[in-house]
PDB file of C-alpha atoms and ligand atoms in Angstrom:
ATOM      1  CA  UNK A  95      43.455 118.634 112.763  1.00 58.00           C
ATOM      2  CA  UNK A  96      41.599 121.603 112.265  1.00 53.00           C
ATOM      3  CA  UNK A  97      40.799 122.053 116.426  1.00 56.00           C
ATOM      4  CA  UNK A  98      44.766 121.850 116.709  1.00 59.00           C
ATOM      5  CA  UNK A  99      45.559 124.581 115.202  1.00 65.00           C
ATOM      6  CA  UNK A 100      42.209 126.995 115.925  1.00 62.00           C
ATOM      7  CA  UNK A 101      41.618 129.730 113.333  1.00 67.00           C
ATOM      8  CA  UNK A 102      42.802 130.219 110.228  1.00 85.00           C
ATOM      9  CA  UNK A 103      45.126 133.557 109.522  1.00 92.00           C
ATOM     10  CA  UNK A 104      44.298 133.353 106.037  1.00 96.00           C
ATOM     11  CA  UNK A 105      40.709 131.702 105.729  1.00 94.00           C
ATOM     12  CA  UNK A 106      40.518 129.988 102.339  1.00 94.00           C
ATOM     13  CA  UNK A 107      38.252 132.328 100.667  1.00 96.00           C
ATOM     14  CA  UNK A 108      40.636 134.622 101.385  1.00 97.00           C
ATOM     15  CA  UNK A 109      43.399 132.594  99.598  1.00 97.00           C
ATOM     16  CA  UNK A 110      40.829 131.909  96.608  1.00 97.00           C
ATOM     17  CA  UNK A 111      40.173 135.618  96.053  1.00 98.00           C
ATOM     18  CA  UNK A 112      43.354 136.286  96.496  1.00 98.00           C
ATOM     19  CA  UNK A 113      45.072 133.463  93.990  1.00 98.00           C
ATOM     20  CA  UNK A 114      41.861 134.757  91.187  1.00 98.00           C
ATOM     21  CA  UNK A 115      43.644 138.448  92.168  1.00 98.00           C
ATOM     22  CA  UNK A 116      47.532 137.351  91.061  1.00 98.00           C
ATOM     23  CA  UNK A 117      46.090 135.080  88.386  1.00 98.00           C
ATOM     24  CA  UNK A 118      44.474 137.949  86.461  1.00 98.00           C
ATOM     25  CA  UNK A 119      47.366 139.898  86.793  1.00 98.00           C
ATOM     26  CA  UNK A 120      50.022 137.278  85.601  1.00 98.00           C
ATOM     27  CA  UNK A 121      47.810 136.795  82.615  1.00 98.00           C
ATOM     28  CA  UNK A 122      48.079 140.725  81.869  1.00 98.00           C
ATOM     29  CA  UNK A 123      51.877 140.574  82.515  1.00 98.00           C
ATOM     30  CA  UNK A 124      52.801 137.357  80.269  1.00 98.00           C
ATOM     31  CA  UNK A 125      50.795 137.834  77.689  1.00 97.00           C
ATOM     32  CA  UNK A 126      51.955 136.707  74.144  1.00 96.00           C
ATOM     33  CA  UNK A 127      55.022 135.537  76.369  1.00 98.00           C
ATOM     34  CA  UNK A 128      56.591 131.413  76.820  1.00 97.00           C
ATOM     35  CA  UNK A 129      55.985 131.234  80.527  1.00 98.00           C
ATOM     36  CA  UNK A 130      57.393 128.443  81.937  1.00 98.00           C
ATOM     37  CA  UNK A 131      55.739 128.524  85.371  1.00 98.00           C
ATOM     38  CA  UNK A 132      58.380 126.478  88.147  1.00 98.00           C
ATOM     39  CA  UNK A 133      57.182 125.480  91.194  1.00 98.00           C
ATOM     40  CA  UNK A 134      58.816 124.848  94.273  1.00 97.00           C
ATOM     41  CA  UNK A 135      58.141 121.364  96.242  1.00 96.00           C
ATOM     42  CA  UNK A 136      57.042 120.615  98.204  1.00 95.00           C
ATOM     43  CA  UNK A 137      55.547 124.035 100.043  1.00 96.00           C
ATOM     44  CA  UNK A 138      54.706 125.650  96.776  1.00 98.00           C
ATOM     45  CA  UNK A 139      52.442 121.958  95.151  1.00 98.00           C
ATOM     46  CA  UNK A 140      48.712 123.619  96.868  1.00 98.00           C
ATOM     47  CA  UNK A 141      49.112 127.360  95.816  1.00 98.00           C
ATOM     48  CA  UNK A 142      51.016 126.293  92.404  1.00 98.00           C
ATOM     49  CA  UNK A 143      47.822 124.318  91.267  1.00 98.00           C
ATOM     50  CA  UNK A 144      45.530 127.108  91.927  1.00 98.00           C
ATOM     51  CA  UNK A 145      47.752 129.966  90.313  1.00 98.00           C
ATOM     52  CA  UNK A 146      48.010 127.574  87.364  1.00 98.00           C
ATOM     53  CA  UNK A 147      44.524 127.148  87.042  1.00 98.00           C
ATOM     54  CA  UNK A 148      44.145 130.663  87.523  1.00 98.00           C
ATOM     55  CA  UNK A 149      46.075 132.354  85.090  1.00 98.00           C
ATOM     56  CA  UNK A 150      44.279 132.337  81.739  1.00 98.00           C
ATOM     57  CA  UNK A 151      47.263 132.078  78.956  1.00 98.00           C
ATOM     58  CA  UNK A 152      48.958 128.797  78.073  1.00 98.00           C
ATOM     59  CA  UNK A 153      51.725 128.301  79.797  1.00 97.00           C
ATOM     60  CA  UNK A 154      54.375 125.547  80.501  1.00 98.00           C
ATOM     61  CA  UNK A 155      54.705 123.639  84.000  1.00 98.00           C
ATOM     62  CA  UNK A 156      57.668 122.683  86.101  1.00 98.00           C
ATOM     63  CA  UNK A 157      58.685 121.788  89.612  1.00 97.00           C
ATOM     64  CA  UNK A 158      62.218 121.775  91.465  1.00 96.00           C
ATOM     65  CA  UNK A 159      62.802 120.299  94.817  1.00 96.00           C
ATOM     66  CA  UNK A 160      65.027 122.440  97.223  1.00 93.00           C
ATOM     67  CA  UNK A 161      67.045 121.297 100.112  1.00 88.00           C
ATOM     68  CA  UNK A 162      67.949 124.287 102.603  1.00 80.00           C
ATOM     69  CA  UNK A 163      70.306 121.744 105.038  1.00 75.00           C
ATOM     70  CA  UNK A 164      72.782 122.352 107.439  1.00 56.00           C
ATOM     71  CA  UNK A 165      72.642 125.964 109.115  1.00 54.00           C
ATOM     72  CA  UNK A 166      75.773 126.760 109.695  1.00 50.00           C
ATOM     73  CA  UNK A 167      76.309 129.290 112.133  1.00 47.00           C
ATOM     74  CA  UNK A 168      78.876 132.441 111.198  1.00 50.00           C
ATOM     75  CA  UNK A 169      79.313 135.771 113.196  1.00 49.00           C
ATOM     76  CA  UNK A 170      76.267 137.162 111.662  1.00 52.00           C
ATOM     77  CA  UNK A 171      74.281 134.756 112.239  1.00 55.00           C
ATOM     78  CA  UNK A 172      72.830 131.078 111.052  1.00 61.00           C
ATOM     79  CA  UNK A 173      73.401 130.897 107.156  1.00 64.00           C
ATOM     80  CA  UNK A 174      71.389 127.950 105.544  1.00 75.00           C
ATOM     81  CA  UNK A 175      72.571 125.874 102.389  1.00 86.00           C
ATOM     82  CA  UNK A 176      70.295 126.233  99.901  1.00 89.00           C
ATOM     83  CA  UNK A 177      70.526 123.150  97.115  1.00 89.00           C
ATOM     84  CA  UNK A 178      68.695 121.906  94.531  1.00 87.00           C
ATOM     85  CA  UNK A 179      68.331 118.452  94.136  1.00 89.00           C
ATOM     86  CA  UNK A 180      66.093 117.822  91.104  1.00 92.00           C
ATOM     87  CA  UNK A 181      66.502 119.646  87.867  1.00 91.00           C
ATOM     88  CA  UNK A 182      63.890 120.964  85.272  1.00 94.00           C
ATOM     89  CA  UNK A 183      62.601 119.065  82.747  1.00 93.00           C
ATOM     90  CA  UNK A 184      62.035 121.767  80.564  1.00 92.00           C
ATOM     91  CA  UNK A 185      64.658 124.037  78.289  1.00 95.00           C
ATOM     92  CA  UNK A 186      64.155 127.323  79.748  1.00 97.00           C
ATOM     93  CA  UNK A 187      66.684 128.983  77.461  1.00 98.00           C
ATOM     94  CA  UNK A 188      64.875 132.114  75.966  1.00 98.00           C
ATOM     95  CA  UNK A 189      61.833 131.414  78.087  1.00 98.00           C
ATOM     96  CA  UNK A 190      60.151 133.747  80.682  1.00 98.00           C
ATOM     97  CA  UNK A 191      60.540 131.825  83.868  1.00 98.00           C
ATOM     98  CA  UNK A 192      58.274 132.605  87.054  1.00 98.00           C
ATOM     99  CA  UNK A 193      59.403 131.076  89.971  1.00 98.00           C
ATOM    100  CA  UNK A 194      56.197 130.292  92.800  1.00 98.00           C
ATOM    101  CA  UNK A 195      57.291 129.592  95.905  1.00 98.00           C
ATOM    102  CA  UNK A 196      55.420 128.602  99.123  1.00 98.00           C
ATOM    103  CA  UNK A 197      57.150 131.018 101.197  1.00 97.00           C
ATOM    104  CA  UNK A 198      60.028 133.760 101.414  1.00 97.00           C
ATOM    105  CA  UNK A 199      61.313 134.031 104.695  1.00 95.00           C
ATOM    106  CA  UNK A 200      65.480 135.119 105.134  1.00 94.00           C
ATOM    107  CA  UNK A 201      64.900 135.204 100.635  1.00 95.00           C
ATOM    108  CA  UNK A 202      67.789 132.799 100.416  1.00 94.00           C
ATOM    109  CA  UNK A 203      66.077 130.185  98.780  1.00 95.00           C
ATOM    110  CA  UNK A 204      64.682 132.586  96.076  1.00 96.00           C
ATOM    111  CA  UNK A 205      68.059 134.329  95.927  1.00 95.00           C
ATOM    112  CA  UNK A 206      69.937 130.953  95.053  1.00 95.00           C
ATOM    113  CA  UNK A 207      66.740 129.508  92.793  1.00 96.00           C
ATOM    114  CA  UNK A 208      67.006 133.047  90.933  1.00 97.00           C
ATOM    115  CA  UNK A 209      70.937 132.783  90.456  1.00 96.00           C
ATOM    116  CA  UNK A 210      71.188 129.046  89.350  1.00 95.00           C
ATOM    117  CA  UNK A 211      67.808 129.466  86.886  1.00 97.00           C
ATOM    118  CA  UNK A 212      69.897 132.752  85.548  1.00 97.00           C
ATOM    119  CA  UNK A 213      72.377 130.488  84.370  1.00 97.00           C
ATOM    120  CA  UNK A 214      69.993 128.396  82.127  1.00 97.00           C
ATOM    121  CA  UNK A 215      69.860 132.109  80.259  1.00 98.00           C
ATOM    122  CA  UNK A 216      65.882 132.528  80.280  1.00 98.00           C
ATOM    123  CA  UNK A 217      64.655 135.780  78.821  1.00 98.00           C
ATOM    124  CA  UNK A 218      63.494 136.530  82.076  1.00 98.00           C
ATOM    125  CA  UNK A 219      62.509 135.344  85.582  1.00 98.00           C
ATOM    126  CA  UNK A 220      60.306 136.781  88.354  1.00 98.00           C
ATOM    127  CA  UNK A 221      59.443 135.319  91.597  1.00 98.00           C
ATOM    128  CA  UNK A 222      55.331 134.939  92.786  1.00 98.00           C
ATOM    129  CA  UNK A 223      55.130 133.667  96.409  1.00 98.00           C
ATOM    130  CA  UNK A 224      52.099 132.926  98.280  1.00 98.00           C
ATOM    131  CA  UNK A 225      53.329 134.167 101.582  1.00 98.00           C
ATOM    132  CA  UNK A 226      56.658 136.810 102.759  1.00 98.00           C
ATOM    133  CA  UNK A 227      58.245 137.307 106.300  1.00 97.00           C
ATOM    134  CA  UNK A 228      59.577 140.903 105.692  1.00 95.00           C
ATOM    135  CA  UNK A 229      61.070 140.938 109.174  1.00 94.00           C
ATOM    136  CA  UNK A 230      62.862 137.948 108.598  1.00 92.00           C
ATOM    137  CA  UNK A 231      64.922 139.156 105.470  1.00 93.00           C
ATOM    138  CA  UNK A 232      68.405 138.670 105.514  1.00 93.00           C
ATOM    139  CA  UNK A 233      69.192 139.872 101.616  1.00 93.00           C
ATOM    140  CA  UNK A 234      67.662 141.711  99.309  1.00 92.00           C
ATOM    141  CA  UNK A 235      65.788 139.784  96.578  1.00 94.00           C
ATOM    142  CA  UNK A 236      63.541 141.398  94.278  1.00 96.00           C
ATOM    143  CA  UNK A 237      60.134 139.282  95.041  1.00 97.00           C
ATOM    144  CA  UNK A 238      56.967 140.352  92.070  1.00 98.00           C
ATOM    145  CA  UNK A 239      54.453 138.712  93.513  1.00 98.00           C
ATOM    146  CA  UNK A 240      53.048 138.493  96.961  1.00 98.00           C
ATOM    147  CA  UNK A 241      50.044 137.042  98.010  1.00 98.00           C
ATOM    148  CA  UNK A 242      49.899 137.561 101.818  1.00 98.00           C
ATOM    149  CA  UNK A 243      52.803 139.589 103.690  1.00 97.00           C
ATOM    150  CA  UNK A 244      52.831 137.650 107.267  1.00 96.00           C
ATOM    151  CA  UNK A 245      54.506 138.272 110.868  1.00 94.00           C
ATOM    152  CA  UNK A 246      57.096 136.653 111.512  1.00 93.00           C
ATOM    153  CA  UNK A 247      55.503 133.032 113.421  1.00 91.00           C
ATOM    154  CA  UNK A 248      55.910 129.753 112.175  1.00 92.00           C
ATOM    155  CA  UNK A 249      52.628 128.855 109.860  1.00 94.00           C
ATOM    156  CA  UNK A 250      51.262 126.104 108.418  1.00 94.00           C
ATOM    157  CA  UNK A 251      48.698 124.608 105.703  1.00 95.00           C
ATOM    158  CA  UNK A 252      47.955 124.978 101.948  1.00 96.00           C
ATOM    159  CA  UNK A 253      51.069 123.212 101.219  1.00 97.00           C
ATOM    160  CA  UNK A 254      53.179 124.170 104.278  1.00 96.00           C
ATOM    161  CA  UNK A 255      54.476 121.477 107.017  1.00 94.00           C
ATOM    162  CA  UNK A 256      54.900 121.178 110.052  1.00 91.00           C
ATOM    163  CA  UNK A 257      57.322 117.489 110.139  1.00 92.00           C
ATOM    164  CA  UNK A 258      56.065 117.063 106.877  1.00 93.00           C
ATOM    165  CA  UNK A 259      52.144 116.939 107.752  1.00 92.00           C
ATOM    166  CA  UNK A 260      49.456 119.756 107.645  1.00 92.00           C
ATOM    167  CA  UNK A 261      49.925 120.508 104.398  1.00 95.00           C
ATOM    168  CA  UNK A 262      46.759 119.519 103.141  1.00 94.00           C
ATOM    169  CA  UNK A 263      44.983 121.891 105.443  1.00 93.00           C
ATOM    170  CA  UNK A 264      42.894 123.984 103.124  1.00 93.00           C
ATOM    171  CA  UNK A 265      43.786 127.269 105.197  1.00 94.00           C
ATOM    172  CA  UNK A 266      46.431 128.863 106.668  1.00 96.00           C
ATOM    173  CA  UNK A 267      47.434 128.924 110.658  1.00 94.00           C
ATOM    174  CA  UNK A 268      49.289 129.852 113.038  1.00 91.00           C
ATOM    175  CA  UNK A 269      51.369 126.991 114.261  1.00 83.00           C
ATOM    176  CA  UNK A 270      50.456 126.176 117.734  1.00 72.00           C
ATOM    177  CA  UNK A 271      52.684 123.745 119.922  1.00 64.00           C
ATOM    178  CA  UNK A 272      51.013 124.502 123.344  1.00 58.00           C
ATOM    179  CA  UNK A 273      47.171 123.844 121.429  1.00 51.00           C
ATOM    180  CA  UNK A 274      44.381 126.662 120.801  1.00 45.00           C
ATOM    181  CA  UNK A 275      42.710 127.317 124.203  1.00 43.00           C
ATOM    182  CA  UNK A 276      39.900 129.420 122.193  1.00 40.00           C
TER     183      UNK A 276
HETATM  184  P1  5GP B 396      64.115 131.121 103.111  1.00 85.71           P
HETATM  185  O1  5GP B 396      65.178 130.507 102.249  1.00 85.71           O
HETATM  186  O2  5GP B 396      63.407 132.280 102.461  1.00 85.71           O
HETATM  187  O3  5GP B 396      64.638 131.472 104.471  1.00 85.71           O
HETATM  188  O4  5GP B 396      63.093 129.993 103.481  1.00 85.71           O
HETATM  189  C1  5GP B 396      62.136 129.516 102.677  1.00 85.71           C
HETATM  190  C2  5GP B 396      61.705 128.158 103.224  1.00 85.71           C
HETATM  191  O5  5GP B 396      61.668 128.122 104.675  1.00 85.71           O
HETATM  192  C3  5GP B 396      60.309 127.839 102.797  1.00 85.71           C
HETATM  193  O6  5GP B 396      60.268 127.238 101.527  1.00 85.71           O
HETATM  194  C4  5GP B 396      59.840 126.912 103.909  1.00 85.71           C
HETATM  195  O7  5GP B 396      60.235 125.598 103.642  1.00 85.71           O
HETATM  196  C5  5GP B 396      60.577 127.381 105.142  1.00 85.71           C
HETATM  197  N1  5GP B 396      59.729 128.236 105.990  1.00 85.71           N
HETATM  198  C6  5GP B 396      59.962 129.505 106.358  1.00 85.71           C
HETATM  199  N2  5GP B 396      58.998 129.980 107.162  1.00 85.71           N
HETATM  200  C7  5GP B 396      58.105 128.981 107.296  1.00 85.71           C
HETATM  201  C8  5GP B 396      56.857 128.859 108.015  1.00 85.71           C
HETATM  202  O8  5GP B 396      56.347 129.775 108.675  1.00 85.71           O
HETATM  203  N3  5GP B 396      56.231 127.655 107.927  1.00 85.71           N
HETATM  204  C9  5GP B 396      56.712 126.607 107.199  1.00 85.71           C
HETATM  205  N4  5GP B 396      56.023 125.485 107.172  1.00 85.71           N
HETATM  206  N5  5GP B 396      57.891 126.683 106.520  1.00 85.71           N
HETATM  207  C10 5GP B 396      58.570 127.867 106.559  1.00 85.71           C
END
């Protein structure tokens, strides 16, 4: 697995000094807050468990599933359907929600998570991702947290797929379809 896809773009040393970096400062910004801390599977399950762990106030777990189906194309462009097809187990009303996602690439799926949590009326919600695209922004959604900005190629590992496998690579690459010549 690991010869398939060569080097890593972030090693994971890099990802564990980097989750201990986002952890100490979500622990400075929620403190004496009700963090409800929602996760977004599948991409998000690697980088969720070691924020978690990281962040050094109590704070409530949850996950959502996402679908992001059916690209339809319109003048501007492909526009994906973002839905979500499990709901929260926990009452978020009045609750500071954080949002950690895996990835935000054209921000839809943050921009639709963001809007439907709204509803719920928590006192307030922010969005932590591991990874951004900036390039591949199509809308403007306020993102608080960023672990790694990223060019725009198609990565996997540490929760992110390729066809639904890689994710349990403990780094981060590049993904390679012709195979690393290096
Ligand atoms: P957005 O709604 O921001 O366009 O897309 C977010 C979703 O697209 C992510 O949760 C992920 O499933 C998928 N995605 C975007 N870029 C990548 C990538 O480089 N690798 C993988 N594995 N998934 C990606």
């Amino acid at each position: 697995m690991e010869r398939i896809f060569g080097r890593p773009i972030v090693t994971q040393e890099q990802m564990r000094a980097r989750i201990r970096e986002l952890g100490k400062q979500i622990t400075t910004d929620y403190a004496g807050m009700d963090c409800v801390l929602v996760g977004v599977l599948k991409g998000a399950y690697a980088f969720y468990a070691d924020l978690a762990r990281a962040i050094r106030i109590p704070i409530r777990v949850d996950f959502l599933m996402v679908t992001s189906e059916g690209s339809q194309t319109k003048s501007s462009g492909k526009v994906k359907t973002v839905k979500m097809v499990t709901e929260l187990t926990e009452d978020i009303k009045g609750k500071d929600v954080l949002l950690v996602e895996d990835i935000v690439d054209s921000g839809l799926t943050a921009q639709y998570l963001v809007k439907t949590l709204a509803k719920k009326k928590p006192r307030s919600i922010k969005v932590c991702t591991l990874l951004s695209k900036p390039e591949r922004r199509v809308i403007n959604v306020t993102i608080d947290y960023v672990g790694f900005k990223i060019p725009n190629k198609y990565v996997v590992g540490y929760g992110l797929d390729y066809q639904q496998k890689y994710r349990n690579l403990p780094y981060l690459a590049v993904l390679d379809m012709e195979g690393d010549q290096e």
